């Protein structure tokens, strides 16, 4: 192999590696969830709590990973005196949807969100139940979104345990957003 051929071979090999790295970095891109109402680690505005209008905050997320068939979300308070307290379960969100506006209706099935279903929160109600901590230090509220490789065969109104069992081995990627609220 001559010097020119050898150099051409090395240039082509280097170009191929660069393309593979670009492709790999796109596939490994971070999946994020955010809210226009509060920042990561920030305080959740009163409007979205039991002390305010008790409506769900606006949420949006980046493009889900390849192979996502549905999206699910759970909101939990890990600081509750009784242990983890569930504030919201919503699942079977179509992967083409990239946001939930503020004030999602408290209905079992949401036709406006592609037939997404909602579970029961620990207040015993369907849909979102805003932060309602006892007086004291602020609690953390974890908004955890899942990219799933299939839709969930669950009836509306499921509780946390059944939901978590159903998503086992179906998760492609998980993203979280944490907000705080205290009284």
PDB file of C-alpha atoms in Angstrom:
ATOM      1  CA  UNK A   1       0.000   0.000   0.000  1.00  0.00           C
ATOM      2  CA  UNK A   2       1.469   3.371  -0.995  1.00  0.00           C
ATOM      3  CA  UNK A   3       1.644   6.454   1.215  1.00  0.00           C
ATOM      4  CA  UNK A   4      -1.324   8.109  -0.520  1.00  0.00           C
ATOM      5  CA  UNK A   5      -3.484   4.989  -0.272  1.00  0.00           C
ATOM      6  CA  UNK A   6      -2.463   4.504   3.357  1.00  0.00           C
ATOM      7  CA  UNK A   7      -3.292   8.119   4.194  1.00  0.00           C
ATOM      8  CA  UNK A   8      -6.662   7.841   2.384  1.00  0.00           C
ATOM      9  CA  UNK A   9      -7.451   4.668   4.339  1.00  0.00           C
ATOM     10  CA  UNK A  10      -6.669   6.401   7.665  1.00  0.00           C
ATOM     11  CA  UNK A  11      -8.769   9.447   6.743  1.00  0.00           C
ATOM     12  CA  UNK A  12     -11.740   7.226   5.820  1.00  0.00           C
ATOM     13  CA  UNK A  13     -11.330   5.232   9.040  1.00  0.00           C
ATOM     14  CA  UNK A  14     -11.229   8.449  11.079  1.00  0.00           C
ATOM     15  CA  UNK A  15     -14.335   9.801   9.293  1.00  0.00           C
ATOM     16  CA  UNK A  16     -16.177   6.563  10.032  1.00  0.00           C
ATOM     17  CA  UNK A  17     -15.265   6.781  13.738  1.00  0.00           C
ATOM     18  CA  UNK A  18     -16.457  10.402  13.899  1.00  0.00           C
ATOM     19  CA  UNK A  19     -19.795   9.418  12.318  1.00  0.00           C
ATOM     20  CA  UNK A  20     -20.165   6.480  14.730  1.00  0.00           C
ATOM     21  CA  UNK A  21     -19.465   8.781  17.698  1.00  0.00           C
ATOM     22  CA  UNK A  22     -22.044  11.300  16.464  1.00  0.00           C
ATOM     23  CA  UNK A  23     -24.612   8.543  16.037  1.00  0.00           C
ATOM     24  CA  UNK A  24     -23.797   7.066  19.454  1.00  0.00           C
ATOM     25  CA  UNK A  25     -24.041  10.420  21.213  1.00  0.00           C
ATOM     26  CA  UNK A  26     -27.474  11.042  19.662  1.00  0.00           C
ATOM     27  CA  UNK A  27     -28.694   7.638  20.801  1.00  0.00           C
ATOM     28  CA  UNK A  28     -27.364   8.242  24.321  1.00  0.00           C
ATOM     29  CA  UNK A  29     -28.913  11.711  24.547  1.00  0.00           C
ATOM     30  CA  UNK A  30     -30.305  12.683  27.919  1.00  0.00           C
ATOM     31  CA  UNK A  31     -34.065  12.557  28.300  1.00  0.00           C
ATOM     32  CA  UNK A  32     -35.338  15.495  30.358  1.00  0.00           C
ATOM     33  CA  UNK A  33     -38.544  16.624  32.016  1.00  0.00           C
ATOM     34  CA  UNK A  34     -39.119  20.241  32.980  1.00  0.00           C
ATOM     35  CA  UNK A  35     -41.802  22.693  34.049  1.00  0.00           C
ATOM     36  CA  UNK A  36     -42.295  26.315  33.087  1.00  0.00           C
ATOM     37  CA  UNK A  37     -43.765  26.843  36.590  1.00  0.00           C
ATOM     38  CA  UNK A  38     -40.648  25.921  38.606  1.00  0.00           C
ATOM     39  CA  UNK A  39     -37.044  24.907  38.104  1.00  0.00           C
ATOM     40  CA  UNK A  40     -35.289  21.725  39.211  1.00  0.00           C
ATOM     41  CA  UNK A  41     -35.000  21.941  43.000  1.00  0.00           C
ATOM     42  CA  UNK A  42     -37.128  25.092  43.113  1.00  0.00           C
ATOM     43  CA  UNK A  43     -40.357  25.782  44.944  1.00  0.00           C
ATOM     44  CA  UNK A  44     -43.638  24.704  43.385  1.00  0.00           C
ATOM     45  CA  UNK A  45     -45.959  27.737  43.141  1.00  0.00           C
ATOM     46  CA  UNK A  46     -48.928  27.709  45.540  1.00  0.00           C
ATOM     47  CA  UNK A  47     -51.336  27.557  42.577  1.00  0.00           C
ATOM     48  CA  UNK A  48     -50.286  23.926  41.981  1.00  0.00           C
ATOM     49  CA  UNK A  49     -50.751  22.843  45.614  1.00  0.00           C
ATOM     50  CA  UNK A  50     -53.652  21.973  47.902  1.00  0.00           C
ATOM     51  CA  UNK A  51     -53.277  25.498  49.339  1.00  0.00           C
ATOM     52  CA  UNK A  52     -53.999  27.016  45.924  1.00  0.00           C
ATOM     53  CA  UNK A  53     -55.980  25.851  42.904  1.00  0.00           C
ATOM     54  CA  UNK A  54     -54.725  22.269  43.315  1.00  0.00           C
ATOM     55  CA  UNK A  55     -54.133  21.880  39.577  1.00  0.00           C
ATOM     56  CA  UNK A  56     -51.307  19.995  37.917  1.00  0.00           C
ATOM     57  CA  UNK A  57     -48.352  22.127  36.812  1.00  0.00           C
ATOM     58  CA  UNK A  58     -47.352  22.420  33.165  1.00  0.00           C
ATOM     59  CA  UNK A  59     -44.782  19.778  32.225  1.00  0.00           C
ATOM     60  CA  UNK A  60     -42.795  19.134  29.076  1.00  0.00           C
ATOM     61  CA  UNK A  61     -40.094  16.693  28.069  1.00  0.00           C
ATOM     62  CA  UNK A  62     -37.559  16.176  25.351  1.00  0.00           C
ATOM     63  CA  UNK A  63     -37.997  13.616  22.602  1.00  0.00           C
ATOM     64  CA  UNK A  64     -38.348  10.162  24.134  1.00  0.00           C
ATOM     65  CA  UNK A  65     -35.797   7.503  23.272  1.00  0.00           C
ATOM     66  CA  UNK A  66     -36.125   5.324  20.205  1.00  0.00           C
ATOM     67  CA  UNK A  67     -38.528   2.425  20.727  1.00  0.00           C
ATOM     68  CA  UNK A  68     -40.821   4.299  23.141  1.00  0.00           C
ATOM     69  CA  UNK A  69     -44.415   3.070  22.782  1.00  0.00           C
ATOM     70  CA  UNK A  70     -45.907   5.008  25.697  1.00  0.00           C
ATOM     71  CA  UNK A  71     -45.014   7.482  28.423  1.00  0.00           C
ATOM     72  CA  UNK A  72     -45.990   7.316  32.082  1.00  0.00           C
ATOM     73  CA  UNK A  73     -45.585   9.740  34.980  1.00  0.00           C
ATOM     74  CA  UNK A  74     -45.780   9.410  38.736  1.00  0.00           C
ATOM     75  CA  UNK A  75     -45.442  12.232  41.280  1.00  0.00           C
ATOM     76  CA  UNK A  76     -44.391  11.297  44.801  1.00  0.00           C
ATOM     77  CA  UNK A  77     -43.476  12.908  48.103  1.00  0.00           C
ATOM     78  CA  UNK A  78     -40.686  10.827  49.679  1.00  0.00           C
ATOM     79  CA  UNK A  79     -40.701  13.051  52.795  1.00  0.00           C
ATOM     80  CA  UNK A  80     -44.266  12.315  53.933  1.00  0.00           C
ATOM     81  CA  UNK A  81     -44.501  11.150  57.573  1.00  0.00           C
ATOM     82  CA  UNK A  82     -46.268   7.936  56.484  1.00  0.00           C
ATOM     83  CA  UNK A  83     -43.654   7.116  53.838  1.00  0.00           C
ATOM     84  CA  UNK A  84     -43.832   7.729  50.099  1.00  0.00           C
ATOM     85  CA  UNK A  85     -47.056   9.566  49.266  1.00  0.00           C
ATOM     86  CA  UNK A  86     -48.324   9.406  45.678  1.00  0.00           C
ATOM     87  CA  UNK A  87     -49.781  12.612  44.238  1.00  0.00           C
ATOM     88  CA  UNK A  88     -50.357  11.593  40.617  1.00  0.00           C
ATOM     89  CA  UNK A  89     -50.218   8.636  38.245  1.00  0.00           C
ATOM     90  CA  UNK A  90     -50.827   9.111  34.521  1.00  0.00           C
ATOM     91  CA  UNK A  91     -49.915   6.537  31.894  1.00  0.00           C
ATOM     92  CA  UNK A  92     -50.346   5.444  28.271  1.00  0.00           C
ATOM     93  CA  UNK A  93     -49.450   8.920  27.067  1.00  0.00           C
ATOM     94  CA  UNK A  94     -48.666   8.566  23.337  1.00  0.00           C
ATOM     95  CA  UNK A  95     -44.938   9.077  22.613  1.00  0.00           C
ATOM     96  CA  UNK A  96     -45.662  11.882  20.114  1.00  0.00           C
ATOM     97  CA  UNK A  97     -46.970  14.061  22.968  1.00  0.00           C
ATOM     98  CA  UNK A  98     -44.241  16.268  24.460  1.00  0.00           C
ATOM     99  CA  UNK A  99     -46.144  18.215  27.113  1.00  0.00           C
ATOM    100  CA  UNK A 100     -48.984  18.289  29.580  1.00  0.00           C
ATOM    101  CA  UNK A 101     -50.558  21.711  30.075  1.00  0.00           C
ATOM    102  CA  UNK A 102     -51.439  22.991  33.535  1.00  0.00           C
ATOM    103  CA  UNK A 103     -54.722  21.763  34.951  1.00  0.00           C
ATOM    104  CA  UNK A 104     -55.092  18.274  33.501  1.00  0.00           C
ATOM    105  CA  UNK A 105     -58.729  17.212  34.143  1.00  0.00           C
ATOM    106  CA  UNK A 106     -59.227  14.733  36.982  1.00  0.00           C
ATOM    107  CA  UNK A 107     -60.804  12.102  34.742  1.00  0.00           C
ATOM    108  CA  UNK A 108     -60.053   8.401  34.458  1.00  0.00           C
ATOM    109  CA  UNK A 109     -59.426   8.532  30.679  1.00  0.00           C
ATOM    110  CA  UNK A 110     -58.119  11.624  28.907  1.00  0.00           C
ATOM    111  CA  UNK A 111     -59.248  11.624  25.281  1.00  0.00           C
ATOM    112  CA  UNK A 112     -57.477  14.964  24.743  1.00  0.00           C
ATOM    113  CA  UNK A 113     -54.179  13.223  25.580  1.00  0.00           C
ATOM    114  CA  UNK A 114     -54.573  10.309  23.210  1.00  0.00           C
ATOM    115  CA  UNK A 115     -56.572   8.182  25.633  1.00  0.00           C
ATOM    116  CA  UNK A 116     -54.062   8.422  28.489  1.00  0.00           C
ATOM    117  CA  UNK A 117     -55.316   6.983  31.779  1.00  0.00           C
ATOM    118  CA  UNK A 118     -54.961   8.225  35.333  1.00  0.00           C
ATOM    119  CA  UNK A 119     -54.528   6.300  38.518  1.00  0.00           C
ATOM    120  CA  UNK A 120     -55.595   7.077  42.071  1.00  0.00           C
ATOM    121  CA  UNK A 121     -53.416   9.251  44.247  1.00  0.00           C
ATOM    122  CA  UNK A 122     -52.994   8.637  47.970  1.00  0.00           C
ATOM    123  CA  UNK A 123     -55.803  11.094  48.679  1.00  0.00           C
ATOM    124  CA  UNK A 124     -57.994   8.354  47.155  1.00  0.00           C
ATOM    125  CA  UNK A 125     -58.902  10.428  44.101  1.00  0.00           C
ATOM    126  CA  UNK A 126     -58.301  10.135  40.366  1.00  0.00           C
ATOM    127  CA  UNK A 127     -55.732  12.496  38.872  1.00  0.00           C
ATOM    128  CA  UNK A 128     -53.430  15.074  40.380  1.00  0.00           C
ATOM    129  CA  UNK A 129     -53.540  15.964  44.060  1.00  0.00           C
ATOM    130  CA  UNK A 130     -51.216  18.846  44.857  1.00  0.00           C
ATOM    131  CA  UNK A 131     -48.636  19.087  47.624  1.00  0.00           C
ATOM    132  CA  UNK A 132     -50.197  19.252  51.078  1.00  0.00           C
ATOM    133  CA  UNK A 133     -47.382  18.711  53.583  1.00  0.00           C
ATOM    134  CA  UNK A 134     -47.754  19.151  57.329  1.00  0.00           C
ATOM    135  CA  UNK A 135     -46.200  22.299  58.839  1.00  0.00           C
ATOM    136  CA  UNK A 136     -42.428  22.099  59.013  1.00  0.00           C
ATOM    137  CA  UNK A 137     -39.557  21.876  56.584  1.00  0.00           C
ATOM    138  CA  UNK A 138     -40.402  21.791  52.866  1.00  0.00           C
ATOM    139  CA  UNK A 139     -41.057  18.411  51.284  1.00  0.00           C
ATOM    140  CA  UNK A 140     -39.617  17.217  47.979  1.00  0.00           C
ATOM    141  CA  UNK A 141     -41.974  16.268  45.155  1.00  0.00           C
ATOM    142  CA  UNK A 142     -40.456  13.983  42.548  1.00  0.00           C
ATOM    143  CA  UNK A 143     -41.975  14.054  39.058  1.00  0.00           C
ATOM    144  CA  UNK A 144     -40.718  10.832  37.484  1.00  0.00           C
ATOM    145  CA  UNK A 145     -41.410  10.204  33.807  1.00  0.00           C
ATOM    146  CA  UNK A 146     -40.885   6.855  32.127  1.00  0.00           C
ATOM    147  CA  UNK A 147     -40.338   5.997  28.469  1.00  0.00           C
ATOM    148  CA  UNK A 148     -41.868   2.534  28.113  1.00  0.00           C
ATOM    149  CA  UNK A 149     -41.437  -0.093  25.417  1.00  0.00           C
ATOM    150  CA  UNK A 150     -45.169  -0.865  25.458  1.00  0.00           C
ATOM    151  CA  UNK A 151     -48.505   0.547  26.554  1.00  0.00           C
ATOM    152  CA  UNK A 152     -49.722  -0.613  29.944  1.00  0.00           C
ATOM    153  CA  UNK A 153     -52.605  -3.049  30.212  1.00  0.00           C
ATOM    154  CA  UNK A 154     -54.036  -1.344  33.284  1.00  0.00           C
ATOM    155  CA  UNK A 155     -57.504  -0.067  34.037  1.00  0.00           C
ATOM    156  CA  UNK A 156     -57.895   3.561  35.076  1.00  0.00           C
ATOM    157  CA  UNK A 157     -57.713   4.141  38.812  1.00  0.00           C
ATOM    158  CA  UNK A 158     -54.698   1.939  39.586  1.00  0.00           C
ATOM    159  CA  UNK A 159     -52.671   2.540  42.715  1.00  0.00           C
ATOM    160  CA  UNK A 160     -48.914   2.982  43.034  1.00  0.00           C
ATOM    161  CA  UNK A 161     -48.039  -0.664  43.729  1.00  0.00           C
ATOM    162  CA  UNK A 162     -49.897  -2.010  40.712  1.00  0.00           C
ATOM    163  CA  UNK A 163     -48.475   0.760  38.517  1.00  0.00           C
ATOM    164  CA  UNK A 164     -44.877   0.108  39.593  1.00  0.00           C
ATOM    165  CA  UNK A 165     -45.313  -3.629  39.077  1.00  0.00           C
ATOM    166  CA  UNK A 166     -46.704  -3.026  35.574  1.00  0.00           C
ATOM    167  CA  UNK A 167     -43.729  -0.904  34.460  1.00  0.00           C
ATOM    168  CA  UNK A 168     -41.096  -3.381  35.649  1.00  0.00           C
ATOM    169  CA  UNK A 169     -38.929  -4.555  32.747  1.00  0.00           C
ATOM    170  CA  UNK A 170     -40.731  -2.150  30.385  1.00  0.00           C
ATOM    171  CA  UNK A 171     -38.641   0.951  31.042  1.00  0.00           C
ATOM    172  CA  UNK A 172     -36.378   2.323  28.336  1.00  0.00           C
ATOM    173  CA  UNK A 173     -35.429   5.513  30.145  1.00  0.00           C
ATOM    174  CA  UNK A 174     -36.456   7.528  33.213  1.00  0.00           C
ATOM    175  CA  UNK A 175     -36.180  11.270  33.858  1.00  0.00           C
ATOM    176  CA  UNK A 176     -36.971  13.208  37.025  1.00  0.00           C
ATOM    177  CA  UNK A 177     -37.822  16.730  38.097  1.00  0.00           C
ATOM    178  CA  UNK A 178     -37.847  17.696  41.763  1.00  0.00           C
ATOM    179  CA  UNK A 179     -39.787  20.588  43.218  1.00  0.00           C
ATOM    180  CA  UNK A 180     -40.293  21.616  46.853  1.00  0.00           C
ATOM    181  CA  UNK A 181     -43.195  22.902  48.870  1.00  0.00           C
ATOM    182  CA  UNK A 182     -43.627  23.650  52.552  1.00  0.00           C
ATOM    183  CA  UNK A 183     -45.972  25.334  54.991  1.00  0.00           C
TER     184      UNK A 183
END
